[in-house]
Coordinates of C-alpha atoms in Angstrom, one line a residue:
I1 CA 16.8 -8.3 -27.4
P2 CA 18.3 -10.4 -30.2
L3 CA 21.9 -9.2 -30.9
C4 CA 21.4 -9.0 -34.6
S5 CA 18.5 -6.6 -34.2
A6 CA 20.5 -4.4 -31.9
G7 CA 22.6 -3.2 -34.9
F8 CA 25.7 -5.3 -34.5
S9 CA 27.8 -6.5 -37.4
S10 CA 29.3 -10.0 -37.0
A11 CA 32.8 -8.6 -37.1
S12 CA 32.2 -6.1 -34.3
L13 CA 30.3 -8.8 -32.4
K14 CA 33.3 -11.1 -32.6
S15 CA 35.6 -8.4 -31.3
D16 CA 33.1 -7.6 -28.6
L17 CA 32.9 -11.2 -27.6
S18 CA 36.7 -11.6 -27.5
K19 CA 36.9 -8.6 -25.2
A20 CA 34.3 -10.2 -23.1
M21 CA 36.8 -12.9 -22.2
S22 CA 38.3 -10.4 -19.8
Q23 CA 36.1 -9.1 -16.9
D24 CA 36.4 -5.6 -18.1
G25 CA 35.4 -6.5 -21.6
A26 CA 32.3 -8.4 -20.3
S27 CA 31.1 -5.3 -18.5
Q28 CA 31.8 -3.2 -21.7
F29 CA 29.8 -5.7 -23.8
Q30 CA 26.9 -5.5 -21.3
E31 CA 27.0 -1.8 -21.4
V32 CA 26.7 -1.8 -25.3
I33 CA 23.7 -4.1 -25.0
R34 CA 22.2 -1.9 -22.3
Q35 CA 22.6 1.3 -24.4
E36 CA 21.0 -0.4 -27.4
L37 CA 18.1 -1.5 -25.3
E38 CA 17.5 1.9 -23.8
L39 CA 17.6 3.4 -27.3
S40 CA 15.0 0.9 -28.5
V41 CA 12.7 1.7 -25.5
K42 CA 13.1 5.4 -26.1
K43 CA 12.0 5.0 -29.8
E44 CA 9.0 2.9 -28.7
L45 CA 7.9 5.5 -26.1
E46 CA 8.3 8.3 -28.7
K47 CA 6.0 6.3 -31.1
I48 CA 3.4 5.9 -28.3
L49 CA 3.6 9.7 -27.4
T50 CA 2.7 10.6 -31.0
T51 CA -0.7 8.9 -30.6
A52 CA -1.6 11.2 -27.6
P53 CA -4.4 13.6 -28.2
S54 CA -3.3 17.3 -27.8
H55 CA -5.1 17.8 -24.4
E56 CA -3.3 14.7 -22.9
F57 CA 0.1 15.3 -24.6
E58 CA 1.9 17.1 -21.7
H59 CA 0.5 14.7 -19.1
T60 CA 1.5 11.6 -21.1
K61 CA 4.9 13.0 -21.8
K62 CA 5.5 13.4 -18.0
D63 CA 4.4 9.8 -17.4
L64 CA 6.6 8.4 -20.2
D65 CA 9.6 10.5 -19.1
G66 CA 9.1 9.2 -15.5
F67 CA 9.0 5.6 -16.8
R68 CA 12.1 6.1 -18.9
K69 CA 14.1 7.2 -15.8
L70 CA 12.8 4.2 -13.9
F71 CA 13.7 1.9 -16.7
H72 CA 17.2 3.4 -16.9
R73 CA 17.7 2.7 -13.2
F74 CA 16.3 -0.9 -13.6
L75 CA 18.9 -1.6 -16.2
Q76 CA 21.7 -0.2 -14.0
E77 CA 20.9 -2.2 -10.9
K78 CA 22.2 -5.8 -10.5
G79 CA 20.9 -8.5 -8.2
P80 CA 19.3 -7.9 -4.7
S81 CA 19.5 -4.3 -3.8
V82 CA 20.8 -4.8 -0.3
D83 CA 24.1 -6.2 1.0
W84 CA 23.0 -8.4 3.8
G85 CA 26.3 -8.0 5.7
K86 CA 25.6 -4.2 6.1
I87 CA 22.1 -4.6 7.6
Q88 CA 22.1 -3.7 11.3
R89 CA 19.4 -3.2 13.9
P90 CA 18.4 0.4 14.1
P91 CA 19.8 2.4 17.0
E92 CA 17.6 2.5 20.1
D93 CA 16.6 6.2 19.8
S94 CA 15.7 5.9 16.1
I95 CA 12.5 3.9 16.8
Q96 CA 10.6 5.5 19.7
P97 CA 7.8 3.7 21.6
Y98 CA 4.4 5.3 21.1
E99 CA 3.9 5.5 24.9
K100 CA 6.9 7.9 25.1
I101 CA 5.4 10.1 22.3
K102 CA 2.0 10.0 24.1
A103 CA 3.5 10.9 27.4
R104 CA 4.4 14.4 26.1
G105 CA 0.7 15.2 26.1
L106 CA -1.1 17.6 23.8
P107 CA -0.5 21.3 23.2
D108 CA -3.1 23.9 24.1
N109 CA -3.3 25.0 20.5
I110 CA -4.5 21.7 19.0
S111 CA -6.4 23.6 16.3
S112 CA -3.4 25.5 15.0
V113 CA -1.4 22.3 14.8
L114 CA -4.1 20.4 13.0
N115 CA -4.5 23.3 10.5
K116 CA -1.0 22.4 9.2
L117 CA -2.0 18.8 8.4
V118 CA -3.2 17.2 5.2
V119 CA -4.6 13.6 5.2
V120 CA -3.6 11.7 2.0
K121 CA -5.2 8.3 1.3
L122 CA -3.7 5.9 -1.3
N123 CA -6.8 5.1 -3.4
G124 CA -5.3 3.5 -6.5
G125 CA -6.4 -0.1 -5.9
L126 CA -9.4 -2.1 -7.3
G127 CA -11.6 -4.5 -5.3
T128 CA -10.8 -7.4 -7.7
S129 CA -9.1 -9.6 -5.1
M130 CA -12.4 -9.5 -3.1
G131 CA -14.5 -10.2 -6.2
C132 CA -15.7 -6.6 -6.6
K133 CA -15.7 -4.3 -9.6
G134 CA -14.4 -0.7 -9.3
P135 CA -12.3 1.0 -6.6
K136 CA -11.7 -0.9 -3.4
S137 CA -12.5 2.2 -1.4
L138 CA -16.2 1.9 -2.4
I139 CA -16.7 -1.6 -0.8
G140 CA -19.1 -1.5 2.2
V141 CA -17.3 -2.4 5.4
R142 CA -19.5 -1.5 8.3
N143 CA -23.2 -0.6 8.5
E144 CA -23.3 0.2 4.8
N145 CA -20.3 2.6 5.1
T146 CA -17.5 2.3 2.6
F147 CA -13.8 2.8 3.3
L148 CA -14.2 6.3 1.8
D149 CA -17.3 7.1 3.9
L150 CA -15.4 6.2 7.1
T151 CA -12.4 8.3 6.1
V152 CA -14.6 11.4 5.4
Q153 CA -16.5 10.9 8.7
Q154 CA -13.2 10.8 10.7
I155 CA -11.9 14.0 9.2
E156 CA -15.2 15.8 9.4
H157 CA -15.3 14.9 13.1
L158 CA -11.8 16.4 13.6
N159 CA -12.8 19.6 11.7
K160 CA -16.0 20.0 13.7
T161 CA -14.4 19.2 17.1
Y162 CA -11.5 21.5 16.8
N163 CA -12.9 24.0 14.3
T164 CA -10.2 23.3 11.8
D165 CA -9.7 22.8 8.1
V166 CA -7.9 19.5 7.5
P167 CA -8.3 18.5 3.9
L168 CA -8.5 15.0 2.4
V169 CA -6.4 14.2 -0.6
L170 CA -7.0 11.0 -2.6
M171 CA -4.2 9.6 -4.8
N172 CA -6.2 7.8 -7.5
S173 CA -5.0 5.7 -10.4
F174 CA -6.4 5.6 -13.9
N175 CA -8.3 2.5 -12.7
T176 CA -10.1 4.3 -9.9
D177 CA -10.3 8.0 -10.8
E178 CA -13.5 8.2 -12.8
D179 CA -15.6 6.1 -10.4
T180 CA -14.2 7.9 -7.3
K181 CA -15.0 11.3 -8.7
K182 CA -18.6 10.3 -9.4
I183 CA -19.0 9.3 -5.7
L184 CA -17.3 12.5 -4.3
Q185 CA -20.4 14.6 -5.1
K186 CA -22.2 13.0 -2.2
Y187 CA -19.7 14.6 0.3
N188 CA -20.3 18.2 -1.0
H189 CA -22.1 19.1 2.2
C190 CA -19.5 17.6 4.5
R191 CA -17.0 19.8 6.4
V192 CA -14.0 18.3 4.5
K193 CA -12.3 19.8 1.4
I194 CA -11.5 16.9 -0.9
Y195 CA -8.8 17.0 -3.6
T196 CA -7.7 14.3 -5.9
F197 CA -4.6 13.8 -8.1
N198 CA -3.6 10.8 -10.3
Q199 CA -0.8 8.4 -10.1
S200 CA 1.3 8.0 -13.2
R201 CA 0.4 5.6 -15.9
Y202 CA 3.3 3.5 -17.0
P203 CA 3.6 0.9 -19.8
R204 CA 4.1 -2.8 -18.9
I205 CA 7.0 -4.3 -20.7
N206 CA 7.4 -7.7 -22.3
K207 CA 9.5 -10.0 -20.1
E208 CA 11.6 -11.3 -23.0
S209 CA 12.2 -8.2 -25.2
L210 CA 11.8 -5.6 -22.3
L211 CA 10.0 -3.4 -24.8
P212 CA 6.6 -1.8 -24.0
V213 CA 3.5 -3.9 -24.8
A214 CA 1.4 -0.8 -25.7
K215 CA 1.3 0.5 -29.2
D216 CA -0.6 3.7 -28.5
V217 CA -1.8 5.7 -25.5
S218 CA -5.3 4.3 -25.3
Y219 CA -6.1 2.0 -22.4
S220 CA -9.3 0.4 -23.7
G221 CA -9.8 -2.6 -25.9
E222 CA -6.6 -4.4 -26.7
N223 CA -4.6 -1.9 -24.7
T224 CA -6.5 -2.4 -21.4
E225 CA -3.7 -4.5 -19.9
A226 CA -0.8 -2.6 -21.4
W227 CA -0.6 0.0 -18.6
Y228 CA -0.3 0.0 -14.9
P229 CA 0.0 2.4 -11.9
P230 CA 3.6 2.1 -10.7
G231 CA 3.1 1.5 -7.0
H232 CA 2.6 4.1 -4.2
G233 CA 6.2 5.3 -4.4
D234 CA 5.0 7.3 -7.3
I235 CA 3.2 9.7 -4.8
Y236 CA 6.2 12.1 -4.6
A237 CA 6.5 12.8 -8.3
S238 CA 2.8 12.7 -9.2
F239 CA 1.8 14.9 -6.2
Y240 CA 4.5 17.4 -7.1
N241 CA 3.6 17.3 -10.9
S242 CA -0.1 17.8 -10.2
G243 CA 0.6 21.3 -8.7
L244 CA -1.4 20.3 -5.5
L245 CA 1.8 20.1 -3.4
D246 CA 2.6 23.8 -4.1
T247 CA -1.1 24.8 -3.5
L248 CA -1.1 23.2 -0.1
I249 CA 2.2 24.6 0.9
G250 CA 0.8 28.0 -0.1
E251 CA -2.1 27.5 2.3
G252 CA 0.3 27.0 5.2
K253 CA 0.2 23.1 5.3
E254 CA 3.3 21.5 6.6
Y255 CA 2.8 17.7 6.9
I256 CA 1.0 15.0 5.1
F257 CA -0.3 11.9 6.9
V258 CA -0.2 9.1 4.2
S259 CA -1.9 5.7 4.6
N260 CA -3.6 3.0 2.6
I261 CA -7.4 3.6 2.4
D262 CA -8.1 0.0 3.4
N263 CA -6.2 0.4 6.7
L264 CA -9.1 1.2 9.1
G265 CA -6.7 1.8 11.9
A266 CA -4.9 4.7 10.2
T267 CA -6.6 7.6 11.9
V268 CA -5.1 11.1 12.6
D269 CA -3.1 10.7 15.8
L270 CA -2.8 14.0 17.7
Y271 CA 0.2 12.9 19.8
I272 CA 2.3 12.0 16.7
L273 CA 1.3 15.2 15.1
N274 CA 2.3 17.2 18.1
H275 CA 5.7 15.4 18.2
L276 CA 6.3 16.5 14.6
M277 CA 5.2 20.1 15.1
N278 CA 7.0 20.5 18.4
P279 CA 10.1 18.3 18.2
P280 CA 11.6 17.7 21.7
N281 CA 15.2 18.3 20.5
G282 CA 14.3 21.3 18.3
K283 CA 15.4 19.4 15.1
P284 CA 12.5 19.0 12.7
C285 CA 11.7 15.5 11.7
E286 CA 11.0 15.1 8.0
F287 CA 9.7 11.6 7.9
V288 CA 7.9 9.4 10.5
M289 CA 7.1 5.7 9.8
E290 CA 4.7 4.0 12.1
V291 CA 5.9 0.5 12.7
T292 CA 4.3 -2.2 14.9
N293 CA 5.4 -5.5 16.5
K294 CA 5.4 -8.5 14.1
T295 CA 3.2 -11.5 14.8
R296 CA 3.5 -14.8 12.9
A297 CA 1.0 -13.5 10.4
D298 CA 3.2 -10.6 9.5
V299 CA 6.4 -12.3 8.5
K300 CA 6.5 -10.8 5.0
G301 CA 6.1 -7.2 6.1
G302 CA 8.9 -4.7 5.3
T303 CA 11.1 -3.9 8.3
L304 CA 13.2 -0.9 9.4
T305 CA 16.9 -1.4 9.6
Q306 CA 20.1 0.7 9.9
Y307 CA 22.0 0.6 6.6
E308 CA 25.0 2.7 5.9
G309 CA 24.2 5.1 8.7
K310 CA 20.6 5.7 7.7
L311 CA 17.2 4.3 8.6
R312 CA 16.2 2.1 5.7
L313 CA 13.1 0.0 4.8
V314 CA 13.9 -3.5 3.7
E315 CA 11.2 -5.4 1.8
I316 CA 11.2 -9.2 1.4
A317 CA 11.7 -8.8 -2.4
Q318 CA 15.1 -7.2 -1.7
V319 CA 16.4 -10.0 0.5
P320 CA 18.9 -12.5 -0.9
K321 CA 17.3 -15.9 -1.0
A322 CA 19.7 -17.4 1.5
H323 CA 18.6 -14.9 4.1
V324 CA 14.8 -14.9 3.6
D325 CA 14.1 -17.2 6.7
E326 CA 16.3 -14.9 8.8
F327 CA 14.3 -11.9 7.5
K328 CA 11.0 -13.6 8.4
S329 CA 12.2 -14.4 11.9
V330 CA 10.2 -12.6 14.6
S331 CA 13.1 -12.6 17.0
K332 CA 15.7 -10.7 14.8
F333 CA 13.3 -8.2 13.1
K334 CA 10.6 -7.5 15.6
I335 CA 8.7 -4.8 13.8
F336 CA 7.2 -4.1 10.4
N337 CA 6.1 -1.1 8.4
T338 CA 2.3 -0.3 8.7
N339 CA 2.6 2.2 5.8
N340 CA 1.2 5.0 8.0
L341 CA 3.6 7.8 7.2
W342 CA 4.0 11.4 8.3
I343 CA 6.0 13.4 5.8
S344 CA 7.1 17.1 5.5
L345 CA 5.7 18.8 2.5
A346 CA 8.6 21.2 2.2
A347 CA 11.0 18.2 2.3
V348 CA 9.1 16.5 -0.5
K349 CA 9.3 19.6 -2.6
R350 CA 13.0 20.1 -2.0
L351 CA 14.0 16.5 -2.7
Q352 CA 11.7 16.3 -5.8
E353 CA 13.3 19.4 -7.2
Q354 CA 16.8 18.0 -6.5
N355 CA 15.8 14.6 -8.0
A356 CA 17.1 13.1 -4.8
I357 CA 14.3 10.7 -3.7
D358 CA 15.9 7.3 -3.9
M359 CA 13.6 4.2 -3.8
E360 CA 14.5 0.7 -4.7
I361 CA 12.8 -0.8 -7.8
I362 CA 10.3 -3.6 -7.2
V363 CA 10.1 -5.9 -10.2
N364 CA 6.6 -7.3 -10.3
P365 CA 6.0 -10.1 -12.9
K366 CA 2.5 -10.6 -14.3
T367 CA 0.8 -12.8 -16.9
L368 CA -1.7 -11.1 -19.0
D369 CA -5.1 -12.7 -20.0
G370 CA -3.7 -13.8 -23.4
G371 CA -0.8 -15.6 -21.6
L372 CA 1.9 -12.9 -22.4
N373 CA 4.5 -12.6 -19.6
V374 CA 5.2 -9.0 -18.6
I375 CA 7.0 -7.1 -15.9
Q376 CA 6.0 -3.9 -14.2
L377 CA 8.5 -1.7 -12.4
E378 CA 7.2 -0.3 -9.1
T379 CA 8.4 1.7 -6.1
A380 CA 7.1 1.8 -2.5
V381 CA 6.4 5.1 -0.7
G382 CA 8.2 4.0 2.6
A383 CA 11.4 3.2 0.8
A384 CA 12.2 6.9 0.5
I385 CA 12.7 7.2 4.2
K386 CA 16.5 7.1 3.7
S387 CA 16.4 10.3 1.5
F388 CA 14.8 12.5 4.3
E389 CA 16.6 14.2 7.2
N390 CA 16.1 13.2 10.8
S391 CA 13.7 10.3 10.0
L392 CA 12.1 8.4 12.9
G393 CA 10.2 5.2 13.4
I394 CA 7.4 5.1 16.0
N395 CA 6.4 1.7 17.4
V396 CA 2.6 2.1 17.6
P397 CA -0.1 -0.2 19.0
R398 CA -1.4 -2.9 16.7
S399 CA -4.8 -1.1 16.7
R400 CA -3.3 1.4 14.2
F401 CA -2.8 -1.4 11.7
L402 CA -6.2 -2.9 10.7
P403 CA -6.0 -3.6 7.0
V404 CA -8.9 -5.2 5.1
K405 CA -7.3 -7.3 2.3
T406 CA -9.7 -10.3 2.4
T407 CA -13.2 -11.3 3.5
S408 CA -11.5 -12.8 6.6
D409 CA -10.4 -9.3 7.6
L410 CA -13.9 -8.0 6.7
L411 CA -15.6 -10.5 9.1
L412 CA -13.4 -9.1 11.9
V413 CA -14.3 -5.4 11.3
M414 CA -18.0 -6.1 10.7
S415 CA -18.3 -8.1 14.0
N416 CA -18.9 -7.0 17.6
L417 CA -15.2 -7.1 18.2
Y418 CA -15.2 -3.4 17.1
S419 CA -17.4 -0.5 17.8
L420 CA -17.8 2.4 15.4
N421 CA -17.6 6.0 16.5
A422 CA -17.3 9.0 14.1
G423 CA -15.8 6.8 11.4
S424 CA -13.2 5.3 13.7
L425 CA -13.2 1.6 14.7
T426 CA -12.1 0.7 18.2
M427 CA -11.8 -2.7 19.9
S428 CA -14.8 -3.4 22.1
E429 CA -14.3 -2.9 25.8
K430 CA -16.1 -6.2 26.3
R431 CA -13.2 -8.1 24.6
E432 CA -11.1 -9.3 27.5
F433 CA -7.8 -9.5 25.7
P434 CA -6.5 -6.9 23.2
T435 CA -5.4 -9.4 20.4
V436 CA -7.4 -9.9 17.3
P437 CA -8.6 -13.5 16.6
L438 CA -7.0 -15.4 13.7
V439 CA -9.7 -15.9 11.0
K440 CA -9.2 -18.0 7.9
L441 CA -12.2 -18.3 5.6
G442 CA -11.9 -20.8 2.7
S443 CA -12.3 -20.1 -1.0
S444 CA -16.1 -20.3 -0.9
F445 CA -15.9 -17.0 1.0
T446 CA -13.4 -15.1 -1.2
K447 CA -15.9 -12.9 -3.0
V448 CA -17.7 -10.3 -0.9
Q449 CA -21.1 -11.3 -2.4
D450 CA -20.6 -15.0 -1.6
Y451 CA -19.3 -14.1 1.9
L452 CA -22.4 -12.0 2.7
R453 CA -24.7 -14.7 1.4
R454 CA -23.2 -17.3 3.8
F455 CA -23.8 -15.3 7.0
E456 CA -27.4 -14.5 7.9
S457 CA -25.9 -12.3 10.5
I458 CA -22.3 -11.7 11.7
P459 CA -21.6 -14.1 14.6
D460 CA -20.7 -12.9 18.1
M461 CA -16.9 -13.2 18.2
L462 CA -16.1 -11.4 21.4
E463 CA -14.5 -14.6 22.9
L464 CA -13.1 -16.0 19.7
D465 CA -9.3 -16.9 19.4
H466 CA -9.2 -18.8 16.1
L467 CA -11.7 -19.6 13.4
T468 CA -11.0 -21.7 10.3
V469 CA -13.8 -22.4 7.8
S470 CA -13.4 -24.6 4.7
G471 CA -15.9 -25.8 2.1
D472 CA -19.6 -25.1 1.7
V473 CA -20.6 -23.7 5.0
T474 CA -23.4 -21.2 6.0
F475 CA -24.1 -19.5 9.3
G476 CA -27.6 -18.9 10.7
K477 CA -28.6 -15.8 12.7
N478 CA -27.2 -15.1 16.2
V479 CA -24.4 -17.7 16.1
S480 CA -21.7 -17.3 18.8
L481 CA -18.1 -18.5 18.3
K482 CA -15.7 -18.9 21.2
G483 CA -12.2 -20.2 21.7
T484 CA -11.0 -22.2 18.7
V485 CA -13.6 -23.2 16.2
I486 CA -12.8 -25.2 13.0
I487 CA -15.5 -26.0 10.5
I488 CA -14.7 -28.2 7.6
A489 CA -17.2 -29.4 5.0
N490 CA -15.6 -32.0 2.7
H491 CA -16.1 -31.8 -1.1
G492 CA -19.7 -32.4 -1.9
D493 CA -20.9 -32.0 1.7
R494 CA -22.5 -28.9 3.2
I495 CA -22.6 -27.6 6.7
D496 CA -25.4 -25.2 7.9
I497 CA -24.6 -23.8 11.4
P498 CA -28.1 -23.5 12.9
P499 CA -29.4 -20.1 14.2
G500 CA -28.5 -19.4 17.8
A501 CA -25.8 -22.1 17.9
V502 CA -22.9 -21.6 20.4
L503 CA -19.7 -23.2 19.3
E504 CA -16.9 -23.2 21.9
N505 CA -13.6 -25.0 21.2
K506 CA -15.4 -27.2 18.6
I507 CA -14.4 -29.0 15.4
V508 CA -17.4 -29.5 13.1
S509 CA -16.9 -31.7 10.0
G510 CA -19.0 -34.0 7.7
N511 CA -22.4 -33.0 6.6
L512 CA -25.1 -30.9 8.4
R513 CA -28.0 -29.6 6.3
I514 CA -30.9 -27.7 7.7
L515 CA -33.8 -27.6 5.3
D516 CA -37.1 -25.8 5.7
H517 CA -39.9 -28.3 6.3

């Protein structure tokens, strides 16, 4: 903020500046600026709060208080939040291979173990990156089933098979809440109790002045872009504040299994659940993070490290620039976080009440439609691992990480590479090797509706290793793709792959149009 507006007289400013010649003075000067800025933000937030209608007042106050705490921490922190010299590989026993967990088998009382579990899906995201309006969880991914349909089917199957009562909890954001609630009515007759709670709603701040962009609490019209959901690290505070955490503890629930709703591999795993409920050393584990081996496609994923004697998640945004290549190397950091997490409810309650959940702040710069540069302060749910006791990483098979972020991912999960059973996708037994093909569809396929229009039917991909498609390309019915297939239509050209075509280790380029006669 401009120094003059921060309430400085020129005389005091000079004396402050002369002090700043010494190192100690510089930090004192920065501290004065910081305090002034915090005061300005506090005033702005108080102004915004006065515009809240009475029925939203308490809720808005909690959100703005949460934001103020986060902003205070943001001003205190300097530079990258990790000291690279202190990062070590985690000790052998702190990341267990899944095979070892599975080898313990299952208990006789699976039902009583399952009755202590709650499934939580992170449902705050919109489908905008795939060209869809509304919540991402409502995009059709397989046989007309949406992400949400598949999730409900999985849990219903568990409840029917073991005669249990595993509830589903959706963490919505203000972007997805209304649309999601309308859809939930269709599951009234399913054997799954469904609860929802909302992520906080925080104000975006101007990149230059660091003051909130919003002038009042509304989030329509001019204010549409003034607010944001502050990342999934917000789950601890908003789950606790909603009262749902206490309700579930009161019902005898002990653990939540948290995952992204667009990760189709994140199903309830009975072996991991048994490991939590019956720990081999008798010491209860409060936090399990499922990690899996990196491939070259995963170089940006957060990794588990040992840091100051604790397991710690390190994300690429926290790494000093000089070490980014080292961080991306598959040889030094072999695993990454799938964001499938198993967390003790009692521990969340305890840490939340002690204000002891420590998550690094992610500063996410955005440009609004009008061209204004803003930043939004976020946190990530997995970063809290260091605050929990006896945390553990489990190195799970790649099949537990099947995110659908793009239409390239969608092509894989819609294809015959996977079979669907009770809401769960499993790799087809007809696929001879367990790795997933690498698929890169060009910009003509980015939006779901364009992608669907370009495939008359989804090709046979059982023997595919690698597919790259670029430009104006369409696929006829019953096409089969094998080995490495590269199809490139140059600008102004179009390629129609004819029905029934078998492409094996082929490069197709130029122009191939098939017109009805």
